[in-house]
Amino acid sequence: MQQETGNISIHTENIFPIIKKWLYSDRDIFIRELISNGCDAISKLQRLAAIGEAQISPDTKYEVKVVFNKDKKTLKFIDNGIGMTAEEVKKYINQIAFSGAEDFIAKYKEQLEGNEIIGHFGLGFYSAFMVAERVQIDTLSYQTGAEAVQWVCDGGTEYQLNSSQHDQRGTIVTLYLSDENKEFLEEFNLRQIIYKYCSFLPTEIYVLNEQPQETTKDGAEQKLEPINDPHPLWLKNPKDCTKEEYIDFYKKIFHDFNDPLFWIHLQVDYPFDLKGILYFPKIKHEFETIEGQIKLYNNQVFVADNIKEIIPEFLMLLKGTIDFKDLPLNVSRSFLQKDSNIVKLSKHITKKVADKLTELFKKERENFNQYWEDIHPFVKYGCIREDNFYEKVKDIIIFRTINGEYVTLQDYLGQKEEGQPKRVFYVSDEKQQAQYINLFKEQGLNAVVLPSTIDSHFIQFLESKEAGLQFSRIDADLADSLKDNGKEPNQEQEQQIQDKLAAIFKKALNNDNLKVQAEALKTSDVPAIILLNEKNRRLQEMSAMFKGMDLGTIPTEETLIVNTSNSLIQKVLSLSENAEEADLQLVCAHIYDLAMLSHKQLEPAQMTKFIERSNKILAKIFAA
């Protein structure tokens, strides 16, 4: 053909500086775009062959090759797809932002079963100019009698269109890289980038070094392996996937040596085309829950991790892959455009996760109980963040009790009549609150274990959702079942004893902020316990959480419960008649500190006094 020189048709001045510097967030994305274009060209050819528009051998092996040459500073992207004629080059390359994929789909819309063309963005090819001083296209169309065409551009608005020596159907895009972009000629970097963006593209991708030829130690030509997997697991029918395949896929993608707990295989055809797999990972510690990763793909092309517009925020605690063919991306594929389907998609994913959890609860309750310690932060956070999710899973939320059982809220509360208080006792630290737990167990009482950081927020959330529901920590109040009302034949006399003991301890401890109350408990082993007002304790925790914010002074409302059934307390009562005041203060203070030790750790100054007092008491015992 006769050489032709012309100007690229653009409608915005200085478009190339914009493309080079601001169109894409990362320079390496040009590799994704050019490989995607090659796969796109192959997909078009396969479609035309399927409807009889192109005569292609059924044995044809389709592939995209990425060939680098450090000496020449060239990077080639080679496909054996549909190719282009001179007129098509003028139409699709010279007119920036004209989408060849959209034009192709419009032409063959009735004959195509679905939209499976990757390239929706006419600007994708021009990402090459972010790293190249010169770009050359050599292409030969599949059409019979077509002439090979060469297109060359040095990064301005001028191009050259001429005949090419290319004699194979398809396209070669050659980038002559600038010195500052030679990093893309390093094979390791190249493979890493291709693996990141193109791991699951539908056409096999090979990376080759143009010079020298790759050989084995014995001089034989090295067998090349594709860098990608054209058939990712999420495209398979869940019925055809084995447990081993799911686990292997998880470990390969997320580099996690631990097996996932379970997974959800998403396959939606209507009202949008969505496929993917969401994994519930094994969590080694509570704060690891922030390390989730949801990889988003657009027709098997990697777009980004954790796009919040599609993935509900609480699902970011999971790991997985989601492939959405109709993703409304902007021109650089880096950000979403506003679209009503995005909201529907997010809700649908939430529903699928809730359905899976419900299914596990109903059909595999024992496994669900075992998973709970790992998944409960995710479930609770999801309930707090998404009302729709809470409504779907509220009846399957379970709690581990101090007896090691797993119960729902309804199981714990039993069948309460309307208007009756719905009170739930809970433990936040099983070791620190061991004495209170023993008291509960001795009397056949139960409490749930809520040790995680999120639990303080979650119980307040549940209280706001469930009328009359009240959570009280096990040391916040004295359950009526712990009191021994049967030991009170003379109510007036018992009240006098209680009042006297309260006065003795109040005077001995000399603590105006401490409330003292004497009660007859069913157990005689414990001399005293500390109760801390639930409301005030929650306010103190909130104040500690928001350090630096002026929430005002929150008073500590502690109550010392003195057990009149305990022999030591009865001894204190008799000592008050004739013992020295200093000895009485010594014993009362020690009983108080013992109660505090079961409640929380003593402050350094308190612990020092406790040790000194212990030594004095031991000395008095042996002196006697």
mmCIF file of N, CA and C in Angstrom, residues 600-608:
data_model
loop_
_atom_site.group_PDB
_atom_site.id
_atom_site.type_symbol
_atom_site.label_atom_id
_atom_site.label_comp_id
_atom_site.label_asym_id
_atom_site.label_seq_id
_atom_site.Cartn_x
_atom_site.Cartn_y
_atom_site.Cartn_z
ATOM 1 N N LYS A 600 -10.345 -7.131 89.530
ATOM 2 C CA LYS A 600 -9.402 -6.561 88.573
ATOM 3 C C LYS A 600 -8.016 -6.540 89.211
ATOM 4 N N GLN A 601 -7.016 -6.227 88.426
ATOM 5 C CA GLN A 601 -5.663 -6.131 88.959
ATOM 6 C C GLN A 601 -5.526 -4.889 89.843
ATOM 7 N N LEU A 602 -4.791 -5.058 90.932
ATOM 8 C CA LEU A 602 -4.571 -3.921 91.823
ATOM 9 C C LEU A 602 -3.558 -2.958 91.210
ATOM 10 N N GLU A 603 -3.744 -1.687 91.519
ATOM 11 C CA GLU A 603 -2.762 -0.691 91.091
ATOM 12 C C GLU A 603 -1.454 -0.937 91.859
ATOM 13 N N PRO A 604 -0.316 -0.480 91.322
ATOM 14 C CA PRO A 604 0.973 -0.743 91.989
ATOM 15 C C PRO A 604 1.000 -0.349 93.466
ATOM 16 N N ALA A 605 0.440 0.832 93.787
ATOM 17 C CA ALA A 605 0.449 1.285 95.182
ATOM 18 C C ALA A 605 -0.417 0.378 96.058
ATOM 19 N N GLN A 606 -1.582 -0.040 95.500
ATOM 20 C CA GLN A 606 -2.462 -0.946 96.241
ATOM 21 C C GLN A 606 -1.787 -2.295 96.471
ATOM 22 N N MET A 607 -1.103 -2.787 95.442
ATOM 23 C CA MET A 607 -0.442 -4.083 95.562
ATOM 24 C C MET A 607 0.674 -4.038 96.612
ATOM 25 N N THR A 608 1.381 -2.925 96.654
ATOM 26 C CA THR A 608 2.440 -2.774 97.663
ATOM 27 C C THR A 608 1.847 -2.833 99.075
#
